[in-house]
Short mmCIF file of C-alpha atoms in Angstrom, two decimals:
data_model
loop_
_atom_site.label_atom_id
_atom_site.label_comp_id
_atom_site.label_asym_id
_atom_site.label_seq_id
_atom_site.Cartn_x
_atom_site.Cartn_y
_atom_site.Cartn_z
CA MET A 1 0.01 0.09 -0.22
CA ILE A 2 1.34 3.60 -0.74
CA GLN A 3 2.70 5.96 1.88
CA ASN A 4 1.99 9.33 1.69
CA VAL A 5 5.07 10.71 2.74
CA GLU A 6 5.16 14.35 1.33
CA PHE A 7 6.35 16.91 3.49
CA ARG A 8 6.33 21.22 3.93
CA PHE A 9 8.62 23.21 5.21
CA GLU A 10 6.71 26.94 5.24
CA GLY A 11 9.02 30.01 4.97
CA GLY A 12 8.53 32.94 2.32
CA ARG A 13 7.12 34.05 -0.60
CA ALA A 14 9.93 31.77 -2.36
CA GLY A 15 8.80 27.99 -2.62
CA VAL A 16 11.17 25.02 -3.64
CA LEU A 17 9.27 21.79 -5.15
CA LEU A 18 11.06 19.32 -4.29
CA ILE A 19 11.13 16.09 -6.74
CA HIS A 20 12.96 12.91 -6.09
CA GLY A 21 13.74 10.01 -8.20
CA LEU A 22 12.50 6.87 -9.79
CA THR A 23 12.01 4.21 -7.09
CA GLY A 24 12.84 7.04 -4.44
CA THR A 25 11.01 8.47 -1.86
CA PRO A 26 10.48 12.05 -0.69
CA ALA A 27 12.65 11.38 2.27
CA GLU A 28 15.83 12.33 -0.22
CA MET A 29 14.91 15.46 -0.67
CA ARG A 30 14.65 15.86 3.52
CA LEU A 31 18.15 17.52 4.61
CA VAL A 32 18.01 19.78 1.14
CA GLY A 33 14.24 21.02 2.05
CA LYS A 34 15.17 21.52 5.25
CA GLY A 35 18.43 23.80 4.47
CA LEU A 36 16.67 25.62 1.82
CA ASN A 37 14.25 26.49 4.88
CA ARG A 38 16.46 27.47 6.82
CA ALA A 39 17.88 29.99 4.14
CA GLY A 40 14.37 31.61 4.66
CA PHE A 41 12.65 29.34 1.56
CA ASP A 42 9.02 27.66 1.91
CA VAL A 43 9.91 24.02 0.93
CA TYR A 44 7.44 20.96 -0.81
CA GLY A 45 8.37 17.73 -0.88
CA MET A 46 6.27 16.09 -3.30
CA GLN A 47 5.20 12.40 -4.02
CA LEU A 48 5.55 11.17 -7.47
CA ALA A 49 2.27 8.84 -8.60
CA GLY A 50 3.24 5.36 -7.88
CA HIS A 51 5.88 5.80 -5.34
CA CYS A 52 6.61 4.72 -2.10
CA GLY A 53 4.61 1.80 -2.19
CA ASP A 54 5.48 -1.69 -3.57
CA ALA A 55 6.54 -2.71 -7.65
CA GLU A 56 3.10 -3.35 -8.49
CA ASP A 57 2.08 -0.04 -7.31
CA LEU A 58 4.45 1.60 -9.37
CA LEU A 59 3.94 -0.41 -12.66
CA ALA A 60 0.32 0.92 -12.48
CA THR A 61 1.92 4.00 -13.64
CA GLY A 62 4.24 5.18 -16.26
CA TRP A 63 6.33 8.35 -16.62
CA THR A 64 2.83 10.76 -17.79
CA ASP A 65 1.31 9.97 -14.47
CA TRP A 66 5.24 10.47 -12.86
CA TYR A 67 5.42 14.05 -14.93
CA ASP A 68 1.23 14.60 -14.63
CA SER A 69 1.68 14.19 -10.42
CA VAL A 70 4.63 16.87 -10.46
CA LYS A 71 2.17 19.22 -12.84
CA ALA A 72 -1.22 18.89 -10.42
CA ALA A 73 2.00 19.16 -7.49
CA ALA A 74 3.34 22.91 -9.08
CA GLU A 75 0.27 24.52 -9.96
CA ARG A 76 -0.92 24.05 -6.57
CA TYR A 77 2.25 25.24 -4.93
CA ALA A 78 3.07 28.01 -7.22
CA ALA A 79 -0.89 29.60 -6.29
CA GLY A 80 0.54 30.58 -3.20
CA LEU A 81 4.45 31.98 -3.77
CA ASP A 82 5.55 35.14 -5.57
CA HIS A 83 8.23 32.38 -7.18
CA LEU A 84 8.23 29.14 -7.38
CA PHE A 85 11.42 27.03 -7.85
CA VAL A 86 12.05 23.28 -9.10
CA ALA A 87 14.85 21.19 -8.38
CA GLY A 88 14.90 17.29 -8.59
CA LEU A 89 17.37 14.23 -8.37
CA SER A 90 18.17 11.45 -10.82
CA MET A 91 14.78 11.29 -12.60
CA GLY A 92 13.46 14.15 -10.22
CA ALA A 93 15.92 15.96 -12.51
CA VAL A 94 14.65 14.93 -15.40
CA LEU A 95 11.09 15.75 -14.06
CA ALA A 96 12.03 19.32 -13.24
CA LEU A 97 13.38 19.82 -16.51
CA LYS A 98 9.94 18.65 -18.55
CA LEU A 99 7.94 21.29 -15.85
CA ALA A 100 10.78 24.33 -16.86
CA ALA A 101 10.29 23.11 -20.74
CA ASP A 102 6.51 22.85 -20.60
CA ARG A 103 5.84 25.90 -18.32
CA PRO A 104 8.34 29.04 -18.47
CA ASP A 105 5.48 31.43 -16.94
CA LEU A 106 5.61 29.37 -13.98
CA VAL A 107 9.27 28.00 -12.87
CA LYS A 108 11.77 30.91 -12.89
CA GLY A 109 15.04 28.21 -11.93
CA VAL A 110 15.55 24.64 -12.27
CA GLY A 111 18.01 22.60 -9.52
CA VAL A 112 19.26 19.76 -11.68
CA TYR A 113 21.01 17.25 -8.71
CA GLY A 114 22.25 13.88 -10.44
CA ALA A 115 20.47 14.22 -13.93
CA THR A 116 19.73 10.99 -15.14
CA PHE A 117 19.07 10.86 -18.88
CA ARG A 118 20.87 7.17 -18.88
CA TYR A 119 21.89 4.68 -16.24
CA ASP A 120 25.63 4.94 -17.23
CA GLY A 121 27.67 5.10 -14.08
CA TRP A 122 30.85 3.14 -13.40
CA ALA A 123 29.03 0.77 -10.54
CA THR A 124 26.19 0.06 -13.36
CA PRO A 125 26.41 -3.76 -14.33
CA TRP A 126 27.06 -4.24 -17.81
CA TYR A 127 23.35 -5.54 -18.36
CA GLY A 128 22.08 -2.28 -16.74
CA LYS A 129 24.05 -0.31 -19.10
CA LEU A 130 21.53 -1.96 -21.93
CA SER A 131 18.43 -0.75 -20.24
CA PHE A 132 18.20 1.94 -22.99
CA LEU A 133 16.72 -1.28 -24.75
CA LEU A 134 14.15 -1.62 -22.03
CA PRO A 135 11.10 0.25 -24.10
CA LEU A 136 11.68 -2.58 -27.43
CA ILE A 137 11.46 -4.61 -24.91
CA ASP A 138 8.23 -3.52 -22.78
CA ARG A 139 6.81 -3.43 -26.43
CA LEU A 140 7.16 -7.06 -26.62
CA GLY A 141 5.43 -7.39 -23.53
CA ILE A 142 8.98 -9.17 -22.20
CA GLY A 143 10.24 -9.29 -18.40
CA ARG A 144 6.95 -7.44 -16.70
CA LYS A 145 8.24 -9.59 -12.91
CA ARG A 146 11.98 -8.72 -14.15
CA MET A 147 13.82 -5.65 -11.40
CA VAL A 148 17.41 -4.58 -11.94
CA TYR A 149 18.43 -4.50 -8.46
CA GLU A 150 20.42 -1.51 -6.62
CA ASN A 151 24.10 -2.44 -6.22
CA GLU A 152 26.73 -1.06 -3.63
CA PRO A 153 27.72 2.01 -2.92
CA TYR A 154 23.87 2.36 -3.86
CA GLY A 155 24.83 5.77 -4.62
CA LEU A 156 26.37 6.88 -1.58
CA ARG A 157 29.98 7.82 -0.96
CA ASP A 158 29.70 8.30 2.79
CA GLU A 159 30.15 4.29 4.43
CA ARG A 160 27.92 5.67 7.10
CA ILE A 161 24.34 6.79 5.18
CA ARG A 162 24.94 4.01 3.07
CA ALA A 163 24.70 0.86 6.01
CA GLN A 164 21.63 2.93 6.83
CA ILE A 165 19.66 3.21 3.73
CA SER A 166 20.63 0.11 2.15
CA SER A 167 19.54 -1.78 5.60
CA LEU A 168 16.11 0.41 5.30
CA MET A 169 15.40 -0.56 1.78
CA LEU A 170 16.82 -3.92 1.67
CA GLY A 171 14.27 -4.10 5.12
CA GLY A 172 11.06 -3.29 2.40
CA ASP A 173 10.67 0.37 4.38
CA SER A 174 9.95 2.18 0.53
CA ALA A 175 8.40 5.09 1.96
CA ALA A 176 11.84 5.81 3.76
CA ALA A 177 14.75 4.03 1.36
CA GLY A 178 12.68 3.36 -2.10
CA LEU A 179 12.71 0.06 -3.31
CA PRO A 180 15.38 -2.31 -3.84
CA GLY A 181 15.52 -2.07 -7.42
CA ASN A 182 13.80 -0.82 -10.60
CA PRO A 183 11.25 -2.91 -12.51
CA TRP A 184 11.96 -3.79 -15.98
CA PRO A 185 9.16 -1.58 -17.20
CA SER A 186 9.46 1.21 -15.41
CA LEU A 187 12.90 1.89 -16.36
CA ALA A 188 11.36 1.60 -19.82
CA GLU A 189 8.80 4.72 -19.54
CA MET A 190 12.08 6.26 -17.73
CA TYR A 191 13.76 6.25 -21.27
CA LYS A 192 10.58 7.14 -23.20
CA MET A 193 10.67 9.70 -20.83
CA ALA A 194 14.15 10.65 -21.39
CA ALA A 195 14.09 10.60 -25.12
CA VAL A 196 10.82 13.11 -25.24
CA VAL A 197 12.96 15.41 -22.26
CA LYS A 198 16.44 15.63 -24.24
CA ARG A 199 14.37 16.97 -27.61
CA ASP A 200 13.03 19.73 -25.33
CA LEU A 201 15.97 20.81 -23.16
CA PRO A 202 16.05 24.10 -25.61
CA LYS A 203 12.71 24.94 -24.66
CA VAL A 204 14.26 25.57 -20.69
CA THR A 205 15.17 29.06 -20.15
CA ALA A 206 15.01 29.33 -16.89
CA PRO A 207 18.72 29.54 -15.29
CA CYS A 208 19.77 26.42 -14.17
CA LEU A 209 22.24 25.22 -11.42
CA ILE A 210 23.69 22.01 -12.68
CA ALA A 211 25.34 19.80 -9.74
CA HIS A 212 26.84 16.48 -9.89
CA ALA A 213 29.21 13.61 -8.51
CA THR A 214 32.25 13.13 -11.02
CA GLU A 215 32.33 10.02 -9.55
CA ASP A 216 28.17 9.23 -10.11
CA ASP A 217 27.78 5.60 -9.71
CA ILE A 218 24.73 5.00 -11.32
CA ALA A 219 24.67 8.20 -14.23
CA SER A 220 27.98 9.45 -15.02
CA VAL A 221 28.50 13.27 -15.25
CA GLY A 222 28.05 13.61 -19.31
CA ASN A 223 24.14 13.82 -18.03
CA ALA A 224 24.61 16.60 -17.23
CA HIS A 225 26.90 17.76 -19.46
CA LEU A 226 23.97 17.17 -22.03
CA VAL A 227 21.64 19.41 -19.66
CA GLU A 228 24.40 22.22 -19.67
CA ARG A 229 25.29 22.59 -23.97
CA SER A 230 20.93 21.48 -24.63
CA VAL A 231 19.32 23.80 -22.36
CA SER A 232 18.80 27.76 -23.56
CA GLY A 233 18.60 29.36 -20.45
CA PRO A 234 21.64 30.38 -18.10
CA VAL A 235 23.50 27.86 -16.24
CA GLU A 236 26.04 27.29 -13.16
CA MET A 237 27.82 24.15 -12.77
CA LEU A 238 28.79 22.97 -9.47
CA LEU A 239 30.32 19.66 -10.08
CA LEU A 240 30.87 17.29 -6.37
CA GLU A 241 33.99 15.32 -6.08
CA ASP A 242 33.41 13.57 -3.05
CA SER A 243 29.46 12.22 -3.54
CA TYR A 244 28.23 9.33 -5.50
CA HIS A 245 24.66 10.04 -7.17
CA MET A 246 22.73 10.60 -3.93
CA ILE A 247 23.63 14.22 -3.77
CA THR A 248 21.10 15.22 -1.73
CA ILE A 249 22.49 13.05 1.25
CA ASP A 250 26.19 12.49 0.46
CA ARG A 251 29.03 14.01 2.13
CA GLU A 252 28.75 17.20 0.35
CA ARG A 253 24.92 18.18 0.85
CA ARG A 254 26.13 21.23 2.77
CA LEU A 255 27.75 22.68 -0.25
CA LEU A 256 25.02 21.79 -2.57
CA ILE A 257 22.04 23.66 0.27
CA ASP A 258 24.17 26.28 0.10
CA ARG A 259 25.11 26.74 -3.86
CA SER A 260 21.26 26.31 -4.47
CA ALA A 261 20.02 28.59 -1.51
CA ASP A 262 22.41 30.96 -3.48
CA PHE A 263 21.10 30.66 -6.66
CA PHE A 264 17.97 31.07 -6.28
CA GLY A 265 17.86 34.16 -3.94
CA ARG A 266 19.80 35.65 -6.57
CA ILE A 267 16.68 35.06 -9.50
CA ALA A 268 14.40 35.67 -6.88
CA ASN A 269 16.04 39.42 -5.90
CA THR A 270 16.60 40.25 -9.83
CA THR A 271 12.77 39.21 -10.29
CA ALA A 272 11.62 41.44 -7.43
CA ASP A 273 14.21 44.23 -8.38
CA GLY A 274 12.71 44.10 -11.95
CA ALA A 275 9.49 44.06 -11.09
CA ARG A 276 9.94 47.24 -8.54
CA ALA A 277 11.75 49.30 -11.41
CA ALA A 278 8.63 48.36 -13.72
CA ALA A 279 5.82 49.58 -11.46
#
């Protein structure tokens, strides 16, 4: 059964919508959310459709359902704000970019954390690196019950945090730590979405903070450079050298929080100054 584990930290009139990754949970965005809230931002950690339950709950949804839940959350949340920012981890970063491409009127800035268009990190097994073939396999109706399981180091360089998260995940607490692997059909859906968003990246005109681990074990830094060279808006890069994929909870999370707060704050101040000048 799906558990609702969304969170909201109330703050000012500038808000950040946080989007977790595939098979993940809002918990992976919570520390960043707390940090941004301490910096004065309102924060909403949303929950993607089909997540925080079991594999069958996830398999009942596809990428358009995940994106629809992002759109609905953003539109609801923005109604009470002057400035809406969106930040996502892994597949959540891809969803954030899709929203920015579709709603340039709504999204004022994007935090692109460990963007995953392709699973090609150094710890991805050889068969995982062939997962771009899954949309074809899915069309053939093969492998609905199959799953690509997570491997050590589970996206975490910090061994203490890794032990905590892997214990929860392997113990079946999907609301706290996500599923222990990615069902083949869900991976196929992720790749279908990635293809759409790649084509849409030039439509992203909002400023982007692109943060990525240089030694990302799940999605290589090439994913970040794809975003950097494809979006139309201004870009700031933050390459993290002491983290793996889960940069929102790994060793350099405080640096990520500080840079994100500064990035979103500068945009909010510039926008407010422009509005005052126009008045």
